[in-house]
Short mmCIF file of C-alpha atoms in Angstrom, two decimals:
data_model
loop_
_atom_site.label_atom_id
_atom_site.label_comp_id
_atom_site.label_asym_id
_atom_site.label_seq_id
_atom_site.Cartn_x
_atom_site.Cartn_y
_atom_site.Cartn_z
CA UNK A 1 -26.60 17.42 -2.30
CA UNK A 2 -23.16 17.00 -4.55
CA UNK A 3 -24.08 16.73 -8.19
CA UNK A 4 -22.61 13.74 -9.56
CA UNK A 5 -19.65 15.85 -11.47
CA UNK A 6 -18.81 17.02 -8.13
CA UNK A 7 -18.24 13.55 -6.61
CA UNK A 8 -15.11 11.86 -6.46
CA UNK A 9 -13.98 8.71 -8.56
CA UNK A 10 -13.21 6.07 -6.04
CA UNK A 11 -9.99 4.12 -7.44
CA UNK A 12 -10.35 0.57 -5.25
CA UNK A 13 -6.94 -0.32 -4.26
CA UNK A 14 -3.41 1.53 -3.88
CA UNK A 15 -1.43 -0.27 -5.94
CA UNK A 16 0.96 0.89 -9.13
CA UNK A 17 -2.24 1.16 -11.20
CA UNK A 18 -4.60 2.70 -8.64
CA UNK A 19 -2.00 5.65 -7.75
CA UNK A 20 -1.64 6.00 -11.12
CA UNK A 21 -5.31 6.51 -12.21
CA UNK A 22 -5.49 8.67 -9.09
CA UNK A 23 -2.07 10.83 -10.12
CA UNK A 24 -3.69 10.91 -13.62
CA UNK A 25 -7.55 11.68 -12.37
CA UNK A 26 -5.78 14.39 -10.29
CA UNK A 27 -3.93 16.11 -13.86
CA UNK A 28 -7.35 16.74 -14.89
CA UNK A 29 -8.52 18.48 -11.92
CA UNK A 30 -10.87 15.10 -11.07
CA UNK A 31 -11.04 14.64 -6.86
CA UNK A 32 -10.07 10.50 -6.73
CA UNK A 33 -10.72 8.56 -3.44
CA UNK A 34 -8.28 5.69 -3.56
CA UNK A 35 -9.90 3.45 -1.03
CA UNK A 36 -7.01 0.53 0.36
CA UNK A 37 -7.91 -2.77 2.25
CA UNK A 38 -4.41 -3.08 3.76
CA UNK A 39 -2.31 -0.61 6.11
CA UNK A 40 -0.02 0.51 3.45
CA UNK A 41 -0.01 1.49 -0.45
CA UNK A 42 1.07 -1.36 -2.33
CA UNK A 43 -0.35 -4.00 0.22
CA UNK A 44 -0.11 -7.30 -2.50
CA UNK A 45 3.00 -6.01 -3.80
CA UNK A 46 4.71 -6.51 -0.50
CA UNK A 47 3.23 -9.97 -0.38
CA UNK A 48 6.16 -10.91 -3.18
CA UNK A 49 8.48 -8.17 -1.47
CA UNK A 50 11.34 -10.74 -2.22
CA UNK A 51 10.79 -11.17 -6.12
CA UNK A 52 12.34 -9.23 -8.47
CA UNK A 53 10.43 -8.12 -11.59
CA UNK A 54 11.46 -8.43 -14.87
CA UNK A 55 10.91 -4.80 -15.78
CA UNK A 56 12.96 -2.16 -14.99
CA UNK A 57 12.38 1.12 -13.10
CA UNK A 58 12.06 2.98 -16.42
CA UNK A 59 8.44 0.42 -17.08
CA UNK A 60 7.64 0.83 -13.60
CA UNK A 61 6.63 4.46 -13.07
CA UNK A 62 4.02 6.23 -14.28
CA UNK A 63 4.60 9.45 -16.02
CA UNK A 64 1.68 11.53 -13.98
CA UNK A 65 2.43 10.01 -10.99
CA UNK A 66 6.13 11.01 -11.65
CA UNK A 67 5.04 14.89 -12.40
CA UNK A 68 3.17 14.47 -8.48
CA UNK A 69 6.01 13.38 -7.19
CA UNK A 70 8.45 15.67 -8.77
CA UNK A 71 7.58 18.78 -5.87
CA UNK A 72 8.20 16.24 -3.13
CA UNK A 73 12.00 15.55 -3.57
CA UNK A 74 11.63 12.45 -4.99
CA UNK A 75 14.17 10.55 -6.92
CA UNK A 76 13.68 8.47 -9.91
CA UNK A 77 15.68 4.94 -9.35
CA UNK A 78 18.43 3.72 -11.83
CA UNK A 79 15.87 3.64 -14.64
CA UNK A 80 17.92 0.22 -15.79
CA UNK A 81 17.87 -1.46 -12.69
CA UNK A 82 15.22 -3.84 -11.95
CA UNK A 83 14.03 -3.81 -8.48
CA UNK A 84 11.86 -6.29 -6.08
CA UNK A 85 8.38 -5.89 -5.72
CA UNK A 86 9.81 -4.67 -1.87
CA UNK A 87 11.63 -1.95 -3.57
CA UNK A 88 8.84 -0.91 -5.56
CA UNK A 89 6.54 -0.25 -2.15
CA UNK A 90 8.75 1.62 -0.84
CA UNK A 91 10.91 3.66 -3.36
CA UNK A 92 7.51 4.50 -5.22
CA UNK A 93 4.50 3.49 -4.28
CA UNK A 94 4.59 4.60 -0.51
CA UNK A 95 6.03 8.07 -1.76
CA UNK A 96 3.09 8.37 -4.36
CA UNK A 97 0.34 7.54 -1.88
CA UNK A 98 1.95 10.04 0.68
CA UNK A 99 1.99 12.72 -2.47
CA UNK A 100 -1.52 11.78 -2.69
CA UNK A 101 -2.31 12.60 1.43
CA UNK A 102 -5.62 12.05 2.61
CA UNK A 103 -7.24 10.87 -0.84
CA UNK A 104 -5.53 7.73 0.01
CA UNK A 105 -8.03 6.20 2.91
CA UNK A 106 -6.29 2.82 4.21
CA UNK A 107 -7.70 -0.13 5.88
CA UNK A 108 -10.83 0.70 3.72
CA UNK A 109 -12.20 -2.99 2.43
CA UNK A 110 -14.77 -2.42 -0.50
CA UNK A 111 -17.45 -5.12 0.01
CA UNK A 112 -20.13 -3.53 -2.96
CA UNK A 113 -20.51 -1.30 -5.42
CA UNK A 114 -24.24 -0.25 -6.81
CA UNK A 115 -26.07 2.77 -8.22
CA UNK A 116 -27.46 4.74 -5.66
CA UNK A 117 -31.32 4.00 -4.44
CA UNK A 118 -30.92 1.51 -7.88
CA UNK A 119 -30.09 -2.22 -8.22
CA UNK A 120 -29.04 -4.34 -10.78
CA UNK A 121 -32.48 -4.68 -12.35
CA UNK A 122 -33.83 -1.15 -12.54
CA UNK A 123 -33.30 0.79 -15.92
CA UNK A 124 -35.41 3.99 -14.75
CA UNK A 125 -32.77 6.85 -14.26
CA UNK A 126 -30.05 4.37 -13.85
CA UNK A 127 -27.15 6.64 -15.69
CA UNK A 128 -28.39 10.13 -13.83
CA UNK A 129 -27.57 8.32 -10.34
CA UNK A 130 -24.42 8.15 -8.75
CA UNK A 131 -22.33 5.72 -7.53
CA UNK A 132 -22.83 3.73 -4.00
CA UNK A 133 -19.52 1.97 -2.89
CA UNK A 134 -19.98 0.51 0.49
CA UNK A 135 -16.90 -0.19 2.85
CA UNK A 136 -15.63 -1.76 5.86
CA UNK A 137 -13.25 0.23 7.83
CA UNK A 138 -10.53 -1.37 9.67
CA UNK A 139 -12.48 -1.22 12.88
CA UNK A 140 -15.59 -3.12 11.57
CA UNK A 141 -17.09 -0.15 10.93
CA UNK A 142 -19.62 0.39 7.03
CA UNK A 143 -19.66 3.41 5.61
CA UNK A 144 -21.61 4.72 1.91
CA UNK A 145 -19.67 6.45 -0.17
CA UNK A 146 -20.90 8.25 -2.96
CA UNK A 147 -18.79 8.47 -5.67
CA UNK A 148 -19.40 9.68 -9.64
CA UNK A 149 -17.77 6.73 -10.88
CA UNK A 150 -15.69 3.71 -10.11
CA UNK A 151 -11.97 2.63 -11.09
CA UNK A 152 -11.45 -1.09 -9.89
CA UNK A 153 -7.79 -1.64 -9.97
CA UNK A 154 -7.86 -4.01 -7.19
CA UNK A 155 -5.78 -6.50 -8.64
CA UNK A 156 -6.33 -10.60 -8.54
CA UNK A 157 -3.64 -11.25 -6.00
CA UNK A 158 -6.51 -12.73 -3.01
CA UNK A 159 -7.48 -15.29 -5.55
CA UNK A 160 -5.17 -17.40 -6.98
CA UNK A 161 -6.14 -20.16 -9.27
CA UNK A 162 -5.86 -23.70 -7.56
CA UNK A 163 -4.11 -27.21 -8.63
CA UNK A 164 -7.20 -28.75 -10.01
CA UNK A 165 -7.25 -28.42 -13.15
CA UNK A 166 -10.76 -28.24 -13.50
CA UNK A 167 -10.93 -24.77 -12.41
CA UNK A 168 -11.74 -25.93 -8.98
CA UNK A 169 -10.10 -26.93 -5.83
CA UNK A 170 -9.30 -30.45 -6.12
CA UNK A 171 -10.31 -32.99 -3.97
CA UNK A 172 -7.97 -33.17 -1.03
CA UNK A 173 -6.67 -30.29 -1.82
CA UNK A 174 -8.50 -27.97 0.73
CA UNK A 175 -8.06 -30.60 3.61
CA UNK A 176 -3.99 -30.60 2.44
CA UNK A 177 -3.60 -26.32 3.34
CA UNK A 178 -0.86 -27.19 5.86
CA UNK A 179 0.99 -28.49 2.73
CA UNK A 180 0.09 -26.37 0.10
CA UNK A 181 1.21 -22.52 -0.90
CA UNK A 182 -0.23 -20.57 -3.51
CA UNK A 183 2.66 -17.84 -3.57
CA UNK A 184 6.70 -18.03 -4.18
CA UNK A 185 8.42 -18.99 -1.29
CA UNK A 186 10.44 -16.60 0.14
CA UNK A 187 13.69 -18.69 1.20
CA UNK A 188 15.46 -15.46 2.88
CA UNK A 189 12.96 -16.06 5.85
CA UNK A 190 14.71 -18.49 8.05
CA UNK A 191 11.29 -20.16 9.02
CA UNK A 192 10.51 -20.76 5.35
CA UNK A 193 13.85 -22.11 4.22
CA UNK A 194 13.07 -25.00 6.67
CA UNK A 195 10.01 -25.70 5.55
CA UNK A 196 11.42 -26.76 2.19
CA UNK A 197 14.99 -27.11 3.21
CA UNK A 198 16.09 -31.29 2.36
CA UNK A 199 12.64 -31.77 1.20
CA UNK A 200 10.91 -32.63 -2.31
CA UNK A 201 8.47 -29.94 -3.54
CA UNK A 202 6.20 -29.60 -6.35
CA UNK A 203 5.69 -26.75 -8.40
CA UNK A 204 2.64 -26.66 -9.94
CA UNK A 205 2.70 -24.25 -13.43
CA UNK A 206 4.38 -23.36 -16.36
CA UNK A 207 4.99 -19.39 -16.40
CA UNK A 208 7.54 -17.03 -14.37
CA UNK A 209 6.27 -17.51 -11.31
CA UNK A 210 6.98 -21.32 -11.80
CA UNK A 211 10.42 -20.52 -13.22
CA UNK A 212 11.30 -18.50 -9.70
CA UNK A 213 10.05 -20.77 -7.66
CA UNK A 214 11.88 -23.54 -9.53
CA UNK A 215 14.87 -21.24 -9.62
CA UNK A 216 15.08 -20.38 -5.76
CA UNK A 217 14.56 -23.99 -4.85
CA UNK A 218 17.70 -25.27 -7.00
CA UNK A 219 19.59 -22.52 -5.22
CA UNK A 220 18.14 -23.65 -1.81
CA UNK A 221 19.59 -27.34 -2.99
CA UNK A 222 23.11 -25.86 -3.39
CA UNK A 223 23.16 -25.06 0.37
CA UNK A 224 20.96 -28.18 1.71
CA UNK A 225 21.08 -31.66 0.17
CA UNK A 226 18.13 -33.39 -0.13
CA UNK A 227 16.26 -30.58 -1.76
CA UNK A 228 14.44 -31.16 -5.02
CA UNK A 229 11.35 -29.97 -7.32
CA UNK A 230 9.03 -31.66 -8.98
CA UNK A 231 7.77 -30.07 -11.80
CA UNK A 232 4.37 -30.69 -12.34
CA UNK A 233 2.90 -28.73 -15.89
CA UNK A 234 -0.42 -29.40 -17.95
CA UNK A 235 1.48 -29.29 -21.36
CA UNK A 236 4.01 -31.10 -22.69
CA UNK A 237 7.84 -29.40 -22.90
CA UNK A 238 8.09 -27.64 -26.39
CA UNK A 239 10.12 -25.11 -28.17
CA UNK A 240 8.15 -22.01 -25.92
CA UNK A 241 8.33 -24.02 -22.79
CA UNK A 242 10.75 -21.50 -21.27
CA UNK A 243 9.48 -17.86 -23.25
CA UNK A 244 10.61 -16.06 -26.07
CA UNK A 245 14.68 -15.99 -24.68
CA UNK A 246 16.74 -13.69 -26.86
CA UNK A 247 13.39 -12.69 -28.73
CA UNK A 248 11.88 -11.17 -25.93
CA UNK A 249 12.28 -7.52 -25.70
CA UNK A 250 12.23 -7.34 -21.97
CA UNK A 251 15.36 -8.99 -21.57
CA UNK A 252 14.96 -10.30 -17.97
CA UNK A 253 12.15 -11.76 -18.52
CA UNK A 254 13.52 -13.89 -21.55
CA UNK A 255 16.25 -14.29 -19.22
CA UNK A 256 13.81 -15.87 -16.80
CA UNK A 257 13.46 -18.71 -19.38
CA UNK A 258 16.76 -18.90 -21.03
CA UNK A 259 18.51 -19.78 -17.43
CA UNK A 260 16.05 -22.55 -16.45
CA UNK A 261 16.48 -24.31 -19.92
CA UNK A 262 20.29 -23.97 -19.84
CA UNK A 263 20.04 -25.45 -16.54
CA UNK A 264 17.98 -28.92 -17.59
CA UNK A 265 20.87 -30.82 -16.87
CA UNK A 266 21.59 -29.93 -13.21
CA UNK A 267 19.43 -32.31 -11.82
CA UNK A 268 17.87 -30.23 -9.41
CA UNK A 269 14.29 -31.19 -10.73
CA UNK A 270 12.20 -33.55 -12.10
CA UNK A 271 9.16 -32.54 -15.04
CA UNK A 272 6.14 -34.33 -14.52
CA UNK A 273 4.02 -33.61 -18.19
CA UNK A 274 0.49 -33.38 -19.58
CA UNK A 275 -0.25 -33.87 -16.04
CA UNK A 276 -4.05 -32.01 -15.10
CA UNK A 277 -4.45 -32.66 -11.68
CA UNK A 278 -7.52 -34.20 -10.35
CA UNK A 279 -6.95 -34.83 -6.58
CA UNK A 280 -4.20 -34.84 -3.72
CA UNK A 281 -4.19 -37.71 -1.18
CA UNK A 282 -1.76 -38.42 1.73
CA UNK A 283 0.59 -41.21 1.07
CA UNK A 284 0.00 -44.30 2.44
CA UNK A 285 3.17 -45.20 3.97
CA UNK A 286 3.87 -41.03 5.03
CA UNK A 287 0.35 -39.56 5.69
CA UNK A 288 2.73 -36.28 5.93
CA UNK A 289 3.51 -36.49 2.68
CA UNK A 290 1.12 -35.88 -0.34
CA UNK A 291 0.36 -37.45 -3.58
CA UNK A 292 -1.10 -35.55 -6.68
CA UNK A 293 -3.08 -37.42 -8.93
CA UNK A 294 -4.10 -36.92 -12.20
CA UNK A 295 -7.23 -36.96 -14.60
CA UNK A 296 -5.18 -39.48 -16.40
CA UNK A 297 -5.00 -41.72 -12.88
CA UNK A 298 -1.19 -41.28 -12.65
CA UNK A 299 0.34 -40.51 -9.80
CA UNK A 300 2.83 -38.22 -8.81
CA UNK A 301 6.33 -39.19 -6.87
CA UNK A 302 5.37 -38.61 -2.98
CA UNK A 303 5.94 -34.72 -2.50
CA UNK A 304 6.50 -32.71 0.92
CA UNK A 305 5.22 -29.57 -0.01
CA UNK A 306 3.37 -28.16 -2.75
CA UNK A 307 3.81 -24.68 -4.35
CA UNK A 308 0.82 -23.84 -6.65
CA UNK A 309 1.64 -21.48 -9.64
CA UNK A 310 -1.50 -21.95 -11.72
CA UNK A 311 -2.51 -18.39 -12.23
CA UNK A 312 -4.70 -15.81 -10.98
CA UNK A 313 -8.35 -15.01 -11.26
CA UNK A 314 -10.67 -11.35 -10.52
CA UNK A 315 -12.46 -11.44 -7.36
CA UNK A 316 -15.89 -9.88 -8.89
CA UNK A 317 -17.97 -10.89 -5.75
CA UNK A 318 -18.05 -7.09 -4.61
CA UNK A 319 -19.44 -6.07 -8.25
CA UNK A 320 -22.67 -8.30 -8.47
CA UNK A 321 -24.98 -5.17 -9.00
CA UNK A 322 -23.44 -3.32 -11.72
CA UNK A 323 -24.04 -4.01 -15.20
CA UNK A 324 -20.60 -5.34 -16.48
CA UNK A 325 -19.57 -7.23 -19.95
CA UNK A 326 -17.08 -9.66 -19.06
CA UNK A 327 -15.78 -12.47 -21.91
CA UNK A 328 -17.17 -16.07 -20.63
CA UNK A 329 -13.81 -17.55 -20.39
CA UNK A 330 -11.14 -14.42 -19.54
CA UNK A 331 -13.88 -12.60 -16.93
CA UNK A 332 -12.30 -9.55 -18.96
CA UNK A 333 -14.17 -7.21 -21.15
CA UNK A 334 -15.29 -8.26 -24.21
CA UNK A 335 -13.65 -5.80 -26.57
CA UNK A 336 -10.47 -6.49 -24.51
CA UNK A 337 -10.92 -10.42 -23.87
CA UNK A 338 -9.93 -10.99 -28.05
CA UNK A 339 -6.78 -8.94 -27.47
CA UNK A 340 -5.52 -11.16 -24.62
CA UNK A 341 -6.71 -14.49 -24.94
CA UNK A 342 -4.01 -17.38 -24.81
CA UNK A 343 -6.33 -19.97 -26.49
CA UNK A 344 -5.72 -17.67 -29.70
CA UNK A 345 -1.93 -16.82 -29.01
CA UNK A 346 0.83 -16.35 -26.49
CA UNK A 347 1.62 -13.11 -27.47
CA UNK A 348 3.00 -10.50 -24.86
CA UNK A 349 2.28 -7.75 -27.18
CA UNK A 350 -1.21 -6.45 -26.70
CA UNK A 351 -2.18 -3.33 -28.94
CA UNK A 352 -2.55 -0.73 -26.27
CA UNK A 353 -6.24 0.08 -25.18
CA UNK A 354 -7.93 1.96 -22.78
CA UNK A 355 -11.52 3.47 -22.19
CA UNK A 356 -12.88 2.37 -25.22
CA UNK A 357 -11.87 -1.33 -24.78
CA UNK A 358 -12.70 -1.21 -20.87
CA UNK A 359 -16.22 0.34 -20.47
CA UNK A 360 -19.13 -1.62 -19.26
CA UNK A 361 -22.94 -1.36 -19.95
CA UNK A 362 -22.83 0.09 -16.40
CA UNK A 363 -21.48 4.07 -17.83
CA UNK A 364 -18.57 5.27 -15.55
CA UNK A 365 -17.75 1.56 -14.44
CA UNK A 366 -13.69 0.27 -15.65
CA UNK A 367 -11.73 -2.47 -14.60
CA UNK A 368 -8.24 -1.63 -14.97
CA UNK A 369 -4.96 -3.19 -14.49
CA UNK A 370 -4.34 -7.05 -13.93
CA UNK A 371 -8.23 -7.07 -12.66
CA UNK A 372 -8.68 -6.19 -16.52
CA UNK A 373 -7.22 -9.25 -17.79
CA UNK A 374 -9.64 -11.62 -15.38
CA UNK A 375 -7.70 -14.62 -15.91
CA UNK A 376 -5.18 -14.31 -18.75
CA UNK A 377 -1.74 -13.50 -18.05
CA UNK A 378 1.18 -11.29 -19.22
CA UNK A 379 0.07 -8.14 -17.79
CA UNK A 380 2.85 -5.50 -17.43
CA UNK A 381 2.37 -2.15 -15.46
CA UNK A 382 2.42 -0.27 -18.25
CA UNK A 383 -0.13 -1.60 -19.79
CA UNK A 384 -2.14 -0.50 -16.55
CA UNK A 385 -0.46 2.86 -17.16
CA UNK A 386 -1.79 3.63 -20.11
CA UNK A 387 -5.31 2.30 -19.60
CA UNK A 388 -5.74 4.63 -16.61
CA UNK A 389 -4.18 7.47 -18.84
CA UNK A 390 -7.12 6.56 -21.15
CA UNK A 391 -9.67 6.00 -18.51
CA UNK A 392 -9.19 9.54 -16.83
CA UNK A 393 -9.05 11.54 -20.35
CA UNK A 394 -12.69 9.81 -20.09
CA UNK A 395 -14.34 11.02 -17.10
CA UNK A 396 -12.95 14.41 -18.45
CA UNK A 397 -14.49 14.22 -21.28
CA UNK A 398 -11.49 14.44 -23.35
CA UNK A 399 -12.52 11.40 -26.06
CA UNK A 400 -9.84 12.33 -28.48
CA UNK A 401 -7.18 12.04 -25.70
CA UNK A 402 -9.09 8.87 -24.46
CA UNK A 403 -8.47 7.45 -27.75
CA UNK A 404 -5.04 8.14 -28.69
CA UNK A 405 -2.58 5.68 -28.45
CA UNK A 406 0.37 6.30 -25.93
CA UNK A 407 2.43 3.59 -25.74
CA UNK A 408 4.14 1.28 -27.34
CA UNK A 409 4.69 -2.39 -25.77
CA UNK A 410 7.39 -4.68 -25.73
CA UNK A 411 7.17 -8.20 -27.36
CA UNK A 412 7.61 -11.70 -25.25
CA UNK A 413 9.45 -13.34 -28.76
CA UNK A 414 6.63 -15.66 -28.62
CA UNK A 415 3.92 -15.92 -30.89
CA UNK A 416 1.82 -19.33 -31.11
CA UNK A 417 -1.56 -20.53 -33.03
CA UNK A 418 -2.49 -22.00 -29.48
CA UNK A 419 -0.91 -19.49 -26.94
CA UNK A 420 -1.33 -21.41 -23.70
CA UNK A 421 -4.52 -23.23 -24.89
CA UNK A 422 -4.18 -26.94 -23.65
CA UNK A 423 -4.50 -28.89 -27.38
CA UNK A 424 -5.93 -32.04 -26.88
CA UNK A 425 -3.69 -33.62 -29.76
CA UNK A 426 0.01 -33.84 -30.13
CA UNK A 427 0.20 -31.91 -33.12
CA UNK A 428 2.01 -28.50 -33.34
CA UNK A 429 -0.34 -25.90 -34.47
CA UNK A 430 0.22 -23.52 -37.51
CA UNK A 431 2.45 -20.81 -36.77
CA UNK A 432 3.12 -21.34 -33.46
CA UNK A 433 6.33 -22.59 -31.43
CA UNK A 434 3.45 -24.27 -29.00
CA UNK A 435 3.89 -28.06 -27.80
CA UNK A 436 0.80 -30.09 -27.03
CA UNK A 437 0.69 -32.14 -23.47
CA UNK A 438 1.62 -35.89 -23.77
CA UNK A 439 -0.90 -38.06 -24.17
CA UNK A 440 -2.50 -39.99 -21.48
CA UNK A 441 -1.14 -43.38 -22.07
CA UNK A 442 2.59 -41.80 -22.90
CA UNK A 443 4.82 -41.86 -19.61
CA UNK A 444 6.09 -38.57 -18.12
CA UNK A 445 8.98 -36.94 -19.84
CA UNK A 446 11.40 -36.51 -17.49
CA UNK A 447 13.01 -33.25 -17.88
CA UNK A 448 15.94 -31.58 -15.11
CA UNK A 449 16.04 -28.28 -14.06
CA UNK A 450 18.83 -25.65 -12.47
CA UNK A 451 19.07 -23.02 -10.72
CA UNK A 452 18.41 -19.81 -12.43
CA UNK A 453 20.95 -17.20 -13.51
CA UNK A 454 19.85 -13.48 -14.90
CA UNK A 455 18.19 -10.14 -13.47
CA UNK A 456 14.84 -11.59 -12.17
CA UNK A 457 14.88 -14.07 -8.96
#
């Protein structure tokens, strides 16, 4: 049998930060197994084919992956353009994967990771086994892999956080599906331009994803009367409502923010504050319309549709027998959790990390990319870049390497005591540009928003 250094690392999922800690694995003469639940490399990228990021190509690619692609022909994109998350499939992630041939195995759905002939329990010659990752092909068939250690860069796209604010799926809210999405509509599609087309949607969240949603449905209300958002967030609207704007060092992204605040007064929405919701119901006189309600008892203005922006979280139910240290609140490791956590600040900038931050009681275990962050947010790819970079100088046993810092990341212009922490008093906290939700007993604050204008849509 394969000693363990002879094994592979199996990288689970094929997106920008699983080709990359494969591209990087491969620099260091380590065999990676990128095992991919969907058909294609960058499956959950091509779920929000239509959105443009707010990076540019030049924060996009990964400098080993760019060296493996460099035989092939390919060409590097307008390093100052910023493409859609369709354009990044297929102008690099698709050519990376192919670069990568048969150490890209598709349709492969990861369903548990152990140590071989150990579970979580045993201690006795845990470390000196290797790896068991068990799979479900495409065809129903399982298949044991055995692997020398594990690179989980699987992303938290499946799970996406829900309205209630609790954490947990409101009530109504699983019984209300037909009316609810959890992803940015896509208003190019003919079928979902009518679905929202004339009608009164609320947006549920307060980050970019909320901003483009908002954004692309005061377009759609340009073109088809009728249409209009409700804007339903948890916090009040404060002086970092919108991001850091002219302060941000990724420009499109304080872009993102600058455009919907210059656009308050086009009437294309309606803000709905300090509103935590607590259940949906059908209206009364339009049981095909819904009603959010809140922990406060208020209830929203009759809605047709709901879009749900509230964040994502890691799916760790294929990880339940390794040993992992994840923060209690982030689900992120707990040297990294401190780093990243919004109830501390709102800081983009996170001092770059890898291996060291990332490793796990279980030895040759990481979580990597946005799956590193469990549920906080501003993640940017290269971020992921360098913690694979890290990760792979690791398995070689290259610790200086693994601990030298890379990168340098941009700043968001936004710096809060609070971060996105939900205060439970009005009062602005020290240092911060943060704005507490309105109180229970206050009335909404009715704010309006445009249509966006800038890079990212």
């Amino acid at each position: 049998m394969d000693t363990a250094q002879e094994l592979p690392v199996a990288v689970v999922g094929a997106g920008p930060i699983g080709l990359a800690a494969a591209a990087h694995l491969l620099e260091r003469g380590i065999e990676p197994l990128v095992l991919e639940a969907g058909p294609r490399a960058g499956t959950a990228v091509r779920e929000w084919a239509h959105v443009r990021l707010f990076s540019t190509w030049a924060e996009l690619t990964d400098p080993a992956a760019e060296k493996l692609l460099a035989p092939t022909g390919w060409t590097r994109p307008d390093e100052a353009a910023y493409p859609t998350g369709g354009e990044w499939a297929d102008r690099y992630l698709q050519p990376l994967a192919d670069a990568l041939g048969a150490r890209v195995r598709y349709g492969a759905t990861v369903t548990g990771v152990a140590r071989a002939g150990r579970d979580r329990v045993v201690d006795a010659g845990r470390d000196a086994q290797p790896f068991a990752v068990h799979t479900v092909r495409a065809d129903g068939a399982e298949e044991r892999i055995a692997v020398r250690a594990v690179i989980d860069a699987s992303g938290t796209w499946s799970t996406p956080g829900p309205l209630g604010a609790t954490g947990l799926p409101a009530p109504g809210e699983r019984a209300a599906a037909d009316r609810i999405s959890y992803r940015i509509p896509d208003l190019a599609d003919p079928a979902v331009r009518a679905r929202y087309a004339g009608r009164t949607t609320a947006v549920v969240g307060s980050g970019a994803s909320a901003f483009t949603a908002l954004a692309a449905l005061a377009g759609l209300a340009e073109d088809a009367p009728g249409t209009h958002s409700l804007w339903i967030l948890r916090r009040g609207i404060g002086a970092d409502t919108y991001g850091g704007g002219d302060a941000d060092q990724l420009p499109a992204r304080g872009a993102l923010g600058l455009a919907a605040k210059a656009a308050v007064d086009e009437g294309r929405a309606t803000a709905l504050t300090g509103f935590r919701t607590a259940a949906v119901e059908r209206d009364g006189d339009r049981p095909d319309r819904l009603v959010l309600v809140a922990e406060d008892g208020r209830r929203s203005p009759p809605v047709d549709e709901v879009v749900a922006l509230t964040g994502l979280r890691p799916d760790l139910s294929f990880l339940g027998e390794l040993r992992l240290a994840l923060d209690e609140r982030l689900q992120a490791p707990v040297a990294l959790a401190p780093l990243i956590d919004p109830n501390v600040h709102s800081c983009g900038t996170v001092y770059p990390h890898g291996a060291a931050e990332l490793a796990h009681p279980e030895t040759g275990v990481y979580l990597a990319g946005m799956k590193s962050y469990g549920r906080a947010p501003t993640f940017l790819a290269m971020t992921g870049f360098e913690q694979v970079r890290s990760i792979a100088a690791a398995l070689d046993g290259d610790h200086e390497a693994a601990a030298r810092v890379e990168l340098t990341l941009p700043e968001t212009g936004v710096c809060g005591g609070t971060g996105l922490a939900e205060a439970a008093d009005a009062q602005e906290p020290q240092g911060g540009g943060c704005c507490a939700p309105a109180a229970a007993a206050e009335p909404a604050e009715l704010i309006q928003i445009g249509r966006l204008a800038g890079p990212p849509r």
